[in-house]
CSV table of N, CA and C in Angstrom, one decimal:
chain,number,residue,atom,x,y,z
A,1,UNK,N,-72.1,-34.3,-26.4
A,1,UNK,CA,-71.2,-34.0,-25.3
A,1,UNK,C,-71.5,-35.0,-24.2
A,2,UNK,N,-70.4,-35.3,-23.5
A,2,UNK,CA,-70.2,-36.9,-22.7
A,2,UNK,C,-70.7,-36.2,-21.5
A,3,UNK,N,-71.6,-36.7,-20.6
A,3,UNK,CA,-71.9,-35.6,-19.1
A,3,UNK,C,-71.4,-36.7,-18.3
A,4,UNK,N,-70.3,-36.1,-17.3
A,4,UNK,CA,-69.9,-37.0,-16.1
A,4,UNK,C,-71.0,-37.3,-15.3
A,5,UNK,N,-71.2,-38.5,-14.9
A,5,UNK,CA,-72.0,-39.7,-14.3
A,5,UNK,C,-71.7,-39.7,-13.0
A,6,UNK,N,-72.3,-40.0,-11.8
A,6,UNK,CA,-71.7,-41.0,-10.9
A,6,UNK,C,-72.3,-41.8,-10.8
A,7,UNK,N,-72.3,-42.9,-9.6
A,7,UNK,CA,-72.7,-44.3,-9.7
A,7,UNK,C,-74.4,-43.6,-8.8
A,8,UNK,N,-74.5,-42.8,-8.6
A,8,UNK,CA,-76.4,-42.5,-7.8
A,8,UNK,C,-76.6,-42.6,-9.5
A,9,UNK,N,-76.5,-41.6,-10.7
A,9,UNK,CA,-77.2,-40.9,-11.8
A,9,UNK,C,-77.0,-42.4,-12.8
A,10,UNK,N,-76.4,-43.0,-12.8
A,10,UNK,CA,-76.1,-44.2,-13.2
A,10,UNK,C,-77.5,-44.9,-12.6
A,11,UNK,N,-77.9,-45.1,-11.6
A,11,UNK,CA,-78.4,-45.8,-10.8
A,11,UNK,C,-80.0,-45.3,-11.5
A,12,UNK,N,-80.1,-44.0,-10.9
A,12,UNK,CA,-81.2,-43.7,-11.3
A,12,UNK,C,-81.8,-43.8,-12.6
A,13,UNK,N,-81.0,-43.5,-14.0
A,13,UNK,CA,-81.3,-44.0,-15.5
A,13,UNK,C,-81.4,-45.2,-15.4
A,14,UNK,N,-80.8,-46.2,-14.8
A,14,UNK,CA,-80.9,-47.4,-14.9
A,14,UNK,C,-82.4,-47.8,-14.5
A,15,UNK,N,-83.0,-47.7,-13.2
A,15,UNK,CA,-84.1,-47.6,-12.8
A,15,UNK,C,-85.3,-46.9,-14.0
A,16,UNK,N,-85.1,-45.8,-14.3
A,16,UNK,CA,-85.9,-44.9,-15.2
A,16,UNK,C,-86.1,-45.8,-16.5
A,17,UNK,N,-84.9,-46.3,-16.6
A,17,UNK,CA,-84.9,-46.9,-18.1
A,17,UNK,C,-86.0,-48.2,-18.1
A,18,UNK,N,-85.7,-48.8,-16.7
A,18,UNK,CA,-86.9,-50.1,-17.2
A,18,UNK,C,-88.1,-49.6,-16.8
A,19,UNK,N,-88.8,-48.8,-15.8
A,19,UNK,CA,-90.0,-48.0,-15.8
A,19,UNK,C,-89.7,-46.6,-15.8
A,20,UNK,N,-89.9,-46.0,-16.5
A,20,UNK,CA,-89.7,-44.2,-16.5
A,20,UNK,C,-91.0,-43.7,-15.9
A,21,UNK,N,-92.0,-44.5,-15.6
A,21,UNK,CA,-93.1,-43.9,-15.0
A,21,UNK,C,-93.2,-43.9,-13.0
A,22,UNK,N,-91.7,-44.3,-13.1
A,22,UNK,CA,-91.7,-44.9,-11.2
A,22,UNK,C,-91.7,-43.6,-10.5
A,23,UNK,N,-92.2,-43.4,-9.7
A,23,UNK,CA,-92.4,-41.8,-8.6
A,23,UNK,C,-90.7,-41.7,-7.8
A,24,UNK,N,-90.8,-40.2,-7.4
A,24,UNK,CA,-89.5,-40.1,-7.2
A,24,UNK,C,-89.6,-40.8,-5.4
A,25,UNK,N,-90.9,-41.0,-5.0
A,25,UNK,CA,-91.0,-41.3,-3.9
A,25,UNK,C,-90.2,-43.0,-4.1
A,26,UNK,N,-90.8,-44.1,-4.7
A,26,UNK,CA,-90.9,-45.3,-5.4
A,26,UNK,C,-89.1,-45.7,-5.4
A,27,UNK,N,-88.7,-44.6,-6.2
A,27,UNK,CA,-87.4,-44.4,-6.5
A,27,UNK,C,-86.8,-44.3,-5.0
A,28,UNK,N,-87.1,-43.4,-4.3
A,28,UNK,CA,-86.3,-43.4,-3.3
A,28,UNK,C,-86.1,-44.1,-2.3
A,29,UNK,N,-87.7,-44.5,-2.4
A,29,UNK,CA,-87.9,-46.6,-1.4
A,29,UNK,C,-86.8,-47.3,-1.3
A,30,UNK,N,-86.6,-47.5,-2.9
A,30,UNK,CA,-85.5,-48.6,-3.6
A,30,UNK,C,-84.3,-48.4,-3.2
A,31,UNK,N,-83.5,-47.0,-3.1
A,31,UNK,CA,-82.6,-47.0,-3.2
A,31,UNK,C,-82.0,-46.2,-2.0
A,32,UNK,N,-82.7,-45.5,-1.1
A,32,UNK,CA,-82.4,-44.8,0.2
A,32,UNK,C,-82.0,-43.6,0.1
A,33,UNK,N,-82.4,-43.2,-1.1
A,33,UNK,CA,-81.7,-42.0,-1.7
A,33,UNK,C,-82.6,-40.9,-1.2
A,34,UNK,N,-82.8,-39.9,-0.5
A,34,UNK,CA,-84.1,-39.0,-0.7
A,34,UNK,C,-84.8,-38.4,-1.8
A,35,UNK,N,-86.0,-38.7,-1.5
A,35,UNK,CA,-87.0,-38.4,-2.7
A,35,UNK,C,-86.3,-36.8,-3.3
A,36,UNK,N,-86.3,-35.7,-2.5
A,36,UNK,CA,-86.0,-34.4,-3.0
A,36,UNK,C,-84.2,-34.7,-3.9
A,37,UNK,N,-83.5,-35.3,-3.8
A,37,UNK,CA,-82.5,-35.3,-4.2
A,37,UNK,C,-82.6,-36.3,-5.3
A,38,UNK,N,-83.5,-37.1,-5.7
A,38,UNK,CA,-83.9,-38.3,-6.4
A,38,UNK,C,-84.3,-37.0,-7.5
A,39,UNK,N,-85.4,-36.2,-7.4
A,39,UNK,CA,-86.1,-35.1,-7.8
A,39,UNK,C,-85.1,-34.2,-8.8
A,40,UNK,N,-84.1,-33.9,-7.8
A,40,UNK,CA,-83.0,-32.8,-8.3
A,40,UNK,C,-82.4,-33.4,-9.0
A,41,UNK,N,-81.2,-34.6,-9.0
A,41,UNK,CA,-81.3,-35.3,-10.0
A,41,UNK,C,-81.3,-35.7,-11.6
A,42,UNK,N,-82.7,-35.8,-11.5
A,42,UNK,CA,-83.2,-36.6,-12.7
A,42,UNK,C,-83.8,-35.1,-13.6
A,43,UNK,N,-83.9,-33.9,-12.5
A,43,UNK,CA,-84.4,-32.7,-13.2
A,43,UNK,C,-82.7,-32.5,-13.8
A,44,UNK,N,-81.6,-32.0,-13.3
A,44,UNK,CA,-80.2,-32.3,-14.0
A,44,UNK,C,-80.1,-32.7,-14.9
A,45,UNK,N,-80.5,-34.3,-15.0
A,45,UNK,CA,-80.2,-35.0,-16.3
A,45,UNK,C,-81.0,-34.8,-17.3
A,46,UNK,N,-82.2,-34.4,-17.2
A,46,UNK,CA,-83.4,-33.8,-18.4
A,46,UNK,C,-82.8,-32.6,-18.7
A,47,UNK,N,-82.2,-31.5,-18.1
A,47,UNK,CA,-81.8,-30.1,-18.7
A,47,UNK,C,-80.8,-30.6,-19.4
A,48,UNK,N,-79.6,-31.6,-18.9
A,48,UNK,CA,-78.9,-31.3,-19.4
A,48,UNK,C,-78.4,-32.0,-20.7
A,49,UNK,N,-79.7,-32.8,-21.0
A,49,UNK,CA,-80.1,-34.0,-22.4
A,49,UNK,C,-79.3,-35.0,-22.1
A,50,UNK,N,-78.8,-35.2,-21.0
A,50,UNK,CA,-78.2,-36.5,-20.8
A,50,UNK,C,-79.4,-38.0,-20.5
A,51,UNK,N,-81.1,-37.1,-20.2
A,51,UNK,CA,-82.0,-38.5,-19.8
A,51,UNK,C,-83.1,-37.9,-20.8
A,52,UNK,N,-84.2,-38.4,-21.0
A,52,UNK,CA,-85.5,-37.9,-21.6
A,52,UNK,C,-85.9,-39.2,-21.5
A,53,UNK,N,-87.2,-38.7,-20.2
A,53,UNK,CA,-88.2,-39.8,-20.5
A,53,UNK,C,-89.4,-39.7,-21.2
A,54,UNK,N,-89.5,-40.4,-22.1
A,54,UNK,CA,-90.8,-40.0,-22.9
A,54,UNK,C,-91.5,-41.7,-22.8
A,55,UNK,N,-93.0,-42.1,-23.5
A,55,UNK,CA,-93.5,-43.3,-23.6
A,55,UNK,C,-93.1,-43.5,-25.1
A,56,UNK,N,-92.5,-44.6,-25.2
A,56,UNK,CA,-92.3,-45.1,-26.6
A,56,UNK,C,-93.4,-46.2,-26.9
A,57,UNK,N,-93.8,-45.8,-28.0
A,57,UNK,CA,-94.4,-47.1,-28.7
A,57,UNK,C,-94.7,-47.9,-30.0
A,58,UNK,N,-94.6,-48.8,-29.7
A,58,UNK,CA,-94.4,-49.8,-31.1
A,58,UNK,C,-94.6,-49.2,-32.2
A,59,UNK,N,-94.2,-48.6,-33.3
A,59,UNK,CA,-94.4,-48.1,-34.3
A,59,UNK,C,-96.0,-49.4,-35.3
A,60,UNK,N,-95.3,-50.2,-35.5
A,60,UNK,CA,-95.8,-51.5,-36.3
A,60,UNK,C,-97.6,-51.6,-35.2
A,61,UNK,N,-97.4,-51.1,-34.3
A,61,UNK,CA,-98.9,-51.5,-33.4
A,61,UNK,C,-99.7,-50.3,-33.5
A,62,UNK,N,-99.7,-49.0,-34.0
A,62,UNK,CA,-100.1,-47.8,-33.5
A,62,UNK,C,-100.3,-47.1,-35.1
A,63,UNK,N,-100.5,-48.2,-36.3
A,63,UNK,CA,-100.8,-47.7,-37.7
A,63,UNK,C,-99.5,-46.9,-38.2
A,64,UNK,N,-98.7,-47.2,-38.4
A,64,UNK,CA,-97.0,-47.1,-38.7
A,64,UNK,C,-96.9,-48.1,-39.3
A,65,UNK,N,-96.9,-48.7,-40.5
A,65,UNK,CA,-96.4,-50.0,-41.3
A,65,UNK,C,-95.5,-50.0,-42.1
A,66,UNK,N,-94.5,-49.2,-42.0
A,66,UNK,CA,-93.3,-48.7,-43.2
A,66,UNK,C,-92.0,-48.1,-42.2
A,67,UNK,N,-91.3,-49.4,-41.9
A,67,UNK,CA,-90.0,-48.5,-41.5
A,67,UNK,C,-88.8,-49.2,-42.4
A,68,UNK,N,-88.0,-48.1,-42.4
A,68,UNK,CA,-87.2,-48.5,-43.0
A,68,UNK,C,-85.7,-47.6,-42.3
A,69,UNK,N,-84.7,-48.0,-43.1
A,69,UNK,CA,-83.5,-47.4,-43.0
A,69,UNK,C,-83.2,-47.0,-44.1
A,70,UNK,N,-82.5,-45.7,-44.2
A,70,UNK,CA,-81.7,-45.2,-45.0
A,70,UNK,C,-80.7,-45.0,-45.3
A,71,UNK,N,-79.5,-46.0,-46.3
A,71,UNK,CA,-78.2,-44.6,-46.0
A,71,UNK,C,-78.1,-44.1,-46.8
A,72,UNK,N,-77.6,-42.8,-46.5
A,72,UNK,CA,-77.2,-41.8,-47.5
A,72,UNK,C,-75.6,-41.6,-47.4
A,73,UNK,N,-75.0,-41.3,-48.6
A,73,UNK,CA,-74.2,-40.6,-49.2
A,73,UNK,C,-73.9,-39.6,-49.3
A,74,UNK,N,-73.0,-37.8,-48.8
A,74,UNK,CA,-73.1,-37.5,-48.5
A,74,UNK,C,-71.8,-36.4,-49.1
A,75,UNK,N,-72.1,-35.4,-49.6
A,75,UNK,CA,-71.3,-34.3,-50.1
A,75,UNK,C,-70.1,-34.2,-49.0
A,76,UNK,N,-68.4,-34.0,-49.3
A,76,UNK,CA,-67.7,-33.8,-48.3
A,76,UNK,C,-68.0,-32.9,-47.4
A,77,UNK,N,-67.6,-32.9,-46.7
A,77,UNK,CA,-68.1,-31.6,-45.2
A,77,UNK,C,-69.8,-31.8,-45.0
A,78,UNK,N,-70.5,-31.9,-45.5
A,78,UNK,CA,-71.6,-31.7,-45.8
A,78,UNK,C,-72.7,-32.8,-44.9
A,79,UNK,N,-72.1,-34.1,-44.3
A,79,UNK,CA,-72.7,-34.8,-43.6
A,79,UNK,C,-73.6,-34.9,-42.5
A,80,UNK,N,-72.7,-33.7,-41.2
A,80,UNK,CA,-73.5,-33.1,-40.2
A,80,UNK,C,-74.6,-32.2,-40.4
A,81,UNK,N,-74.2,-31.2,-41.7
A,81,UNK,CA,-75.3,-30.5,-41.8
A,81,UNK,C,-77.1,-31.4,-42.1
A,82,UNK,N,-76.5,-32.6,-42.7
A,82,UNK,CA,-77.9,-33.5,-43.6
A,82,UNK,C,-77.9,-33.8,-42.3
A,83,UNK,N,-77.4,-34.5,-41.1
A,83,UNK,CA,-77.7,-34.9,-39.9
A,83,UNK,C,-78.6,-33.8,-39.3
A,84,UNK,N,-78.3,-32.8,-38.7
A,84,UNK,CA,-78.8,-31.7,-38.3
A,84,UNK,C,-80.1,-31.8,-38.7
A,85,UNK,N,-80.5,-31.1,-40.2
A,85,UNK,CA,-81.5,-31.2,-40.9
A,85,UNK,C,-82.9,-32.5,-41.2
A,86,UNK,N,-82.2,-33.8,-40.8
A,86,UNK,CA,-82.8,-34.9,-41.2
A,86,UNK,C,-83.6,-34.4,-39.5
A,87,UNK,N,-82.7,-34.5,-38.9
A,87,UNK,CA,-83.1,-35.1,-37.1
A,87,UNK,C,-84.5,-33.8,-37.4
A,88,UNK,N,-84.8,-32.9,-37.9
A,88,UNK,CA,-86.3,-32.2,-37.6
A,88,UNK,C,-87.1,-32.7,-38.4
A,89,UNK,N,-87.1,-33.5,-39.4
A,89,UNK,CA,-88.2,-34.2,-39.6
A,89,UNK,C,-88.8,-35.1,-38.7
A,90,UNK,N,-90.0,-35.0,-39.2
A,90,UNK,CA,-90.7,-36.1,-38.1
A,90,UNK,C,-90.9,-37.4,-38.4
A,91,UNK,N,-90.6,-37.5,-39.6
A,91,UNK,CA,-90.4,-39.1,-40.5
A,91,UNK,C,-89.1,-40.0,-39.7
A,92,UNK,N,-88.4,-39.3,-39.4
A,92,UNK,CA,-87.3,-39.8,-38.8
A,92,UNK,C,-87.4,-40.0,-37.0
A,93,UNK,N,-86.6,-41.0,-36.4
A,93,UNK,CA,-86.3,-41.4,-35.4
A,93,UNK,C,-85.0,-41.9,-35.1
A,94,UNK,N,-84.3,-41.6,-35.8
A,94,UNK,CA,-83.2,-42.3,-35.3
A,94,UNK,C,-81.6,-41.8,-37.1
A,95,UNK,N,-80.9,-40.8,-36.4
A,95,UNK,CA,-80.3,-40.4,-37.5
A,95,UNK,C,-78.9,-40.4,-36.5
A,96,UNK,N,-77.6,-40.8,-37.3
A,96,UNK,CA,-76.5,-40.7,-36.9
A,96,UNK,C,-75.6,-40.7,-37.9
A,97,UNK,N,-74.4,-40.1,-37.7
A,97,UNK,CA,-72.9,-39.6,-38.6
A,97,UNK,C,-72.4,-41.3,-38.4
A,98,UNK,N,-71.9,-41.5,-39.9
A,98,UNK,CA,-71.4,-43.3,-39.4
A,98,UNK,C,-69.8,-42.8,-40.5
A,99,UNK,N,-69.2,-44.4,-40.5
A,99,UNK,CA,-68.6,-44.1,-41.4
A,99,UNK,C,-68.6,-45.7,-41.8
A,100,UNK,N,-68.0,-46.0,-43.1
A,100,UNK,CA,-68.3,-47.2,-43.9
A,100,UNK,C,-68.9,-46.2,-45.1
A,101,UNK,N,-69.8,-46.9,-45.8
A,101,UNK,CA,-70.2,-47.1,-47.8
A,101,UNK,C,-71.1,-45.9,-47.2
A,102,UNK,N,-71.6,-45.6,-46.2
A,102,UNK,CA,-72.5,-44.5,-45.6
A,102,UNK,C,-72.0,-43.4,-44.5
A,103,UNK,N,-72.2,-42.3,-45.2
A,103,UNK,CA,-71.9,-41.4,-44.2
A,103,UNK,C,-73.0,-40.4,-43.0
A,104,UNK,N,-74.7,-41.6,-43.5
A,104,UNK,CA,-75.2,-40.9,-42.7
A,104,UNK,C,-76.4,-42.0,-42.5
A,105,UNK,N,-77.0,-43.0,-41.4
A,105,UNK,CA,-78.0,-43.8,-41.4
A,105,UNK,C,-79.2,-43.2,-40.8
A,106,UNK,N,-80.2,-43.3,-41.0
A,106,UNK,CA,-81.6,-43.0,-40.9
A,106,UNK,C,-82.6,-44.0,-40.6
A,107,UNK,N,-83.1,-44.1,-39.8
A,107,UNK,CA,-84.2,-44.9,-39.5
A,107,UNK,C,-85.3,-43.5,-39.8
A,108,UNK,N,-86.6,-44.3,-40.7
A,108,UNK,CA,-87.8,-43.3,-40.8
A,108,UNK,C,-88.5,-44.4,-40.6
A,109,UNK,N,-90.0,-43.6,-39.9
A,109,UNK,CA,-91.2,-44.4,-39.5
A,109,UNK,C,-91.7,-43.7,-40.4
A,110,UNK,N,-92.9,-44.1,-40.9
A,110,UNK,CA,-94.4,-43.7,-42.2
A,110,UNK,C,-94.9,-44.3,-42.3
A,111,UNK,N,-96.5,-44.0,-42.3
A,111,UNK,CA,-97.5,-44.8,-42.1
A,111,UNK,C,-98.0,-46.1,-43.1
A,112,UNK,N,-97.3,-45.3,-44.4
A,112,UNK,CA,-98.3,-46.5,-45.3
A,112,UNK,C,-96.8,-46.1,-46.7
A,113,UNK,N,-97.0,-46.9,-47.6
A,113,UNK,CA,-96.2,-46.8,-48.7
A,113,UNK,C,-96.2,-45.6,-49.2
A,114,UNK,N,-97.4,-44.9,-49.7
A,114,UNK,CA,-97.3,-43.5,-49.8
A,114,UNK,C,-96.4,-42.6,-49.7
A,115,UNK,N,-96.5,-42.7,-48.1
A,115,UNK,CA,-95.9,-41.6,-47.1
A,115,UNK,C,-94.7,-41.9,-47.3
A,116,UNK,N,-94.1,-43.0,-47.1
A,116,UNK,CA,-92.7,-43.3,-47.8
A,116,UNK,C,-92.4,-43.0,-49.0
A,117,UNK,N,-93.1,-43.4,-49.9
A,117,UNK,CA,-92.6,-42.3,-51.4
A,117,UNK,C,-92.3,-41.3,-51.4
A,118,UNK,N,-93.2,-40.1,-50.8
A,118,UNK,CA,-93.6,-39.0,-50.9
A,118,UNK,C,-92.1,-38.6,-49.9
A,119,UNK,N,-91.7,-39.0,-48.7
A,119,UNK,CA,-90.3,-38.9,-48.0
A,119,UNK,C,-89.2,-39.1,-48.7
A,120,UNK,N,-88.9,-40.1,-49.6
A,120,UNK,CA,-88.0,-40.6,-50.3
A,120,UNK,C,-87.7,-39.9,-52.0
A,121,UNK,N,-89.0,-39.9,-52.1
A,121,UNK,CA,-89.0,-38.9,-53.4
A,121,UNK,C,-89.5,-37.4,-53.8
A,122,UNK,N,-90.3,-36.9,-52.8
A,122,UNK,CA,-90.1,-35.5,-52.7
A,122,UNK,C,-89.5,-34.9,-51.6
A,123,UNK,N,-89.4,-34.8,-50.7
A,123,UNK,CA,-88.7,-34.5,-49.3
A,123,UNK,C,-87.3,-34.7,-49.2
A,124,UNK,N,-87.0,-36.0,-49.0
A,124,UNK,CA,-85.1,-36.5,-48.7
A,124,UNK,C,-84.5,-35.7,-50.3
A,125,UNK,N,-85.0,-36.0,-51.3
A,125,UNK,CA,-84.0,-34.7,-52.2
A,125,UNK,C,-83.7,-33.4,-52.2
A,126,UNK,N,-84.5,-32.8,-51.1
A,126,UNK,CA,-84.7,-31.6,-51.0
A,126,UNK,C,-83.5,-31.2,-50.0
A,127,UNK,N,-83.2,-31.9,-49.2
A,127,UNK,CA,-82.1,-32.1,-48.4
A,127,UNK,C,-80.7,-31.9,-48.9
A,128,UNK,N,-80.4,-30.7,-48.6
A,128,UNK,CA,-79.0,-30.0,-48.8
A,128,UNK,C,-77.5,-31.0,-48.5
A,129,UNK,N,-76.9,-31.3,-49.9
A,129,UNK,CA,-75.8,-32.4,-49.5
A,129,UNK,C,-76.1,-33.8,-49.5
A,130,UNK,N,-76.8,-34.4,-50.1
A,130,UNK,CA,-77.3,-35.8,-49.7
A,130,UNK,C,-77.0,-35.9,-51.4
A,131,UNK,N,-76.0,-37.1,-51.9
A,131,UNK,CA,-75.4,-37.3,-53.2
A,131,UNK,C,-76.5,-38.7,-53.6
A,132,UNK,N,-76.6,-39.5,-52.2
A,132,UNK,CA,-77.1,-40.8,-53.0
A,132,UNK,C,-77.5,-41.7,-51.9
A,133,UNK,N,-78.6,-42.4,-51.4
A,133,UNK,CA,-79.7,-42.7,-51.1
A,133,UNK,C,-79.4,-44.5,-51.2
A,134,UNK,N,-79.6,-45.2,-50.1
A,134,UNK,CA,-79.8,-46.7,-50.1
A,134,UNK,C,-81.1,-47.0,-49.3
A,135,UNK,N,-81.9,-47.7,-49.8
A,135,UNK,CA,-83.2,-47.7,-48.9
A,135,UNK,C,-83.3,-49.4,-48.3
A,136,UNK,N,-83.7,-49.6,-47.2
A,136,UNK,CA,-83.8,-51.2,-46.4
A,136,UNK,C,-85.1,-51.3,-46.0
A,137,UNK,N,-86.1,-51.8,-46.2
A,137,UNK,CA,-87.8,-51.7,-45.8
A,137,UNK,C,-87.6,-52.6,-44.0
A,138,UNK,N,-88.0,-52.4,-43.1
A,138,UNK,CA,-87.6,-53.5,-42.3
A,138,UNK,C,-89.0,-53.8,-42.5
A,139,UNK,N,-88.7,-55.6,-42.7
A,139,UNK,CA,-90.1,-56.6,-42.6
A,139,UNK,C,-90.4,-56.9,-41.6
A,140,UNK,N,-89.8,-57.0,-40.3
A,140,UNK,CA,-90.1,-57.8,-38.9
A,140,UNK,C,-89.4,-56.6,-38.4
A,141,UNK,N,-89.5,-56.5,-37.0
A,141,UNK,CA,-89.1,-56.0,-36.0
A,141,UNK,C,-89.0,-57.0,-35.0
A,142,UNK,N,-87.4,-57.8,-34.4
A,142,UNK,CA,-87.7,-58.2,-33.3
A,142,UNK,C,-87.4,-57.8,-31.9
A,143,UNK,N,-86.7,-56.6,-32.4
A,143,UNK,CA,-86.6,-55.7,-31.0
A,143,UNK,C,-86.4,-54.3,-31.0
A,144,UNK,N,-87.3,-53.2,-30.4
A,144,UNK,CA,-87.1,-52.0,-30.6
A,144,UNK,C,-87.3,-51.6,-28.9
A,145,UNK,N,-85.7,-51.5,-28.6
A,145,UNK,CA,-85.8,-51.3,-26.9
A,145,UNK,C,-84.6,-49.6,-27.2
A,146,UNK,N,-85.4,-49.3,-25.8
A,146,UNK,CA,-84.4,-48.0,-25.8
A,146,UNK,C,-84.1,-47.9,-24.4
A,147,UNK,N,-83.7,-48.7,-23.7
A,147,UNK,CA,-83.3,-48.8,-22.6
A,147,UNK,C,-81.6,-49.7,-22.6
A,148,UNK,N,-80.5,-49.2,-22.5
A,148,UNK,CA,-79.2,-49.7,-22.6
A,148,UNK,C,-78.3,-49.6,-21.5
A,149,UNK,N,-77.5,-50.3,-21.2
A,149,UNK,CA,-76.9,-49.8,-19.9
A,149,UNK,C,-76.2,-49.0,-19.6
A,150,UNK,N,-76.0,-48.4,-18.7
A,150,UNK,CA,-75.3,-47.4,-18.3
A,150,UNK,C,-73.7,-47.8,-17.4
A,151,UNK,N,-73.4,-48.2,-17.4
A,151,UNK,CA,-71.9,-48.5,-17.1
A,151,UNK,C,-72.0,-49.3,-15.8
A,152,UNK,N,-71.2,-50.0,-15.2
A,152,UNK,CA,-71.4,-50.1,-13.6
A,152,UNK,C,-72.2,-49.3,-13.2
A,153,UNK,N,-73.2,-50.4,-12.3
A,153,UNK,CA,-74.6,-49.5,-11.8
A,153,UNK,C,-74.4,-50.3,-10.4
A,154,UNK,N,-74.4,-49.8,-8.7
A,154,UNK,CA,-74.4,-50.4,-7.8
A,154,UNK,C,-75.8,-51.8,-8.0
A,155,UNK,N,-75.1,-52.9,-7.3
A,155,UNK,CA,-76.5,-53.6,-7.4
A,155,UNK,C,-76.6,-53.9,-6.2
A,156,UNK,N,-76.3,-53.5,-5.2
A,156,UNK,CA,-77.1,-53.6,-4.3
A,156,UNK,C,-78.0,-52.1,-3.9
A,157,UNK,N,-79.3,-52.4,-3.4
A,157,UNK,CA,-79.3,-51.1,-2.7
A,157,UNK,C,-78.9,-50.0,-2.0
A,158,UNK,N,-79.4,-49.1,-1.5
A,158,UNK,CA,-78.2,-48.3,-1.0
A,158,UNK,C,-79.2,-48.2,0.4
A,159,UNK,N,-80.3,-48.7,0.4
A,159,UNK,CA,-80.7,-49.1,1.9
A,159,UNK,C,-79.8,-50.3,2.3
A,160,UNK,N,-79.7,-51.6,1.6
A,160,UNK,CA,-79.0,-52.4,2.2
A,160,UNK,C,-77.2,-52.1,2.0
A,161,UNK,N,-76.5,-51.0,1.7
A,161,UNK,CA,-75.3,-50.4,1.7
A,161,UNK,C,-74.7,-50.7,3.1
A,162,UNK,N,-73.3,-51.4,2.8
A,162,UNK,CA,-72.4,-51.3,4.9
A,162,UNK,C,-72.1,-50.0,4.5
A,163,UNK,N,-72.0,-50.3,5.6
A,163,UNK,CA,-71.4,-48.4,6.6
A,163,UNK,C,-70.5,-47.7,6.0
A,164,UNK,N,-69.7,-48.7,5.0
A,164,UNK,CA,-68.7,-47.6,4.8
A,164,UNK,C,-68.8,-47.3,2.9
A,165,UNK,N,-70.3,-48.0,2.2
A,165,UNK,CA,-70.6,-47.7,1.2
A,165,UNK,C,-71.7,-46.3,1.6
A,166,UNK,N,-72.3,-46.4,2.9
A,166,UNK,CA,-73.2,-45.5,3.0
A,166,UNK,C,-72.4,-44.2,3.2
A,167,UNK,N,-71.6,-44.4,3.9
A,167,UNK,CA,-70.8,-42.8,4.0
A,167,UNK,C,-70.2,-42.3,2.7
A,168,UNK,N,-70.4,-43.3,1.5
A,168,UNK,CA,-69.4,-42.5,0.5
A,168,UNK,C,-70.9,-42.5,-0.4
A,169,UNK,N,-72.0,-42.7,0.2
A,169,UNK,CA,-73.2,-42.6,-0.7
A,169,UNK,C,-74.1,-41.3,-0.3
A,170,UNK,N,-73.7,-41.3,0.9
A,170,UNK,CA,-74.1,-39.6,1.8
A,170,UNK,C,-73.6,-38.9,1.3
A,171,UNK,N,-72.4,-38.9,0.7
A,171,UNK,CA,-71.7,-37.7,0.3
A,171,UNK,C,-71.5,-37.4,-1.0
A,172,UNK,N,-72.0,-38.4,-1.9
A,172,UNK,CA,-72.4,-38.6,-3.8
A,172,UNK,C,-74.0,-37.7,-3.4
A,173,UNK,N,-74.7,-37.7,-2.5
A,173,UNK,CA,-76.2,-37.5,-2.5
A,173,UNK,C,-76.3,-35.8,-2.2
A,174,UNK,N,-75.4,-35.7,-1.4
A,174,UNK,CA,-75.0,-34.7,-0.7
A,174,UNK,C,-74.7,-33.3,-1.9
A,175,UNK,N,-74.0,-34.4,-3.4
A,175,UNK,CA,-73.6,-33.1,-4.0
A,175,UNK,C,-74.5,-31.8,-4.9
């Protein structure tokens, strides 16, 4: 579900996305915003699954040597359910409804070859609706970023804002 944005909540993921560890004080330096409304905010966007900051880390650096992608194939109707189902394993990180030769892509992390068999050959068949199985080993990783942009983001500050951006920024802060 799409959650209406404005240009502060814009602002602030944007911020979050390249350090998610910045204080709501830090945050509100930057942008003139008050800290308590910086606070309220970003608590909004965590309930309402529109933000989640978590620490990501390199799978390939942290004893994870096996990722791969999956596509699967996918009984009619039956797609969202394997979605649903896949997304609680913990092998997986990354599942979505596609369309093309696949009706369902999977990124799985696993530590060692093993663990990948044992996913691929006893676990993923167990999976309700899944007709047929394409596996891609990735060899290299040259980019695993989870920070994307968020639409028009103000670039200037909203300390350095004229007068008549700050009055329509008082009243975005305001809500």
């Amino acid at each position: 579900m799409k959650t209406d944005l404005d240009d502060i909540d814009r602002r602030l993921i944007a911020i979050l996305q390249t350090d998610g560890r910045r204080s709501f004080k830090e945050i509100s330096e930057e942008t003139g915003i008050p800290a308590s409304s910086v606070r309220y905010r970003v608590q909004r966007l965590e309930e309402s699954g529109t933000l989640q900051i978590v620490g990501v880390a390199d799978p390939l650096r942290i004893g994870f040597d096996r990722l791969a992608l999956v596509g699967l194939k996918c009984e009619m109707g039956k797609a969202r359910l394997v979605c649903e189902e896949l997304s609680k394993l913990p092998e997986t990180s990354y599942v979505v409804l596609t369309t093309g030769p696949f009706d369902v892509m999977v990124e799985v992390v696993c530590r060692d070859v093993a663990h990948y068999t044992e996913f691929l050959h006893d676990r993923l068949p167990k999976q309700d609706g899944i007709i047929g199985a394409e596996t891609f080993f990735v060899l290299e990783a040259y980019k695993l970023a989870y920070g994307w942009g968020v639409g028009d983001t103000p670039a200037e500050p909203a300390a350095e804002a004229s007068d008549d951006k700050r009055g329509e920024l008082d009243e975005l802060t305001a809500q």
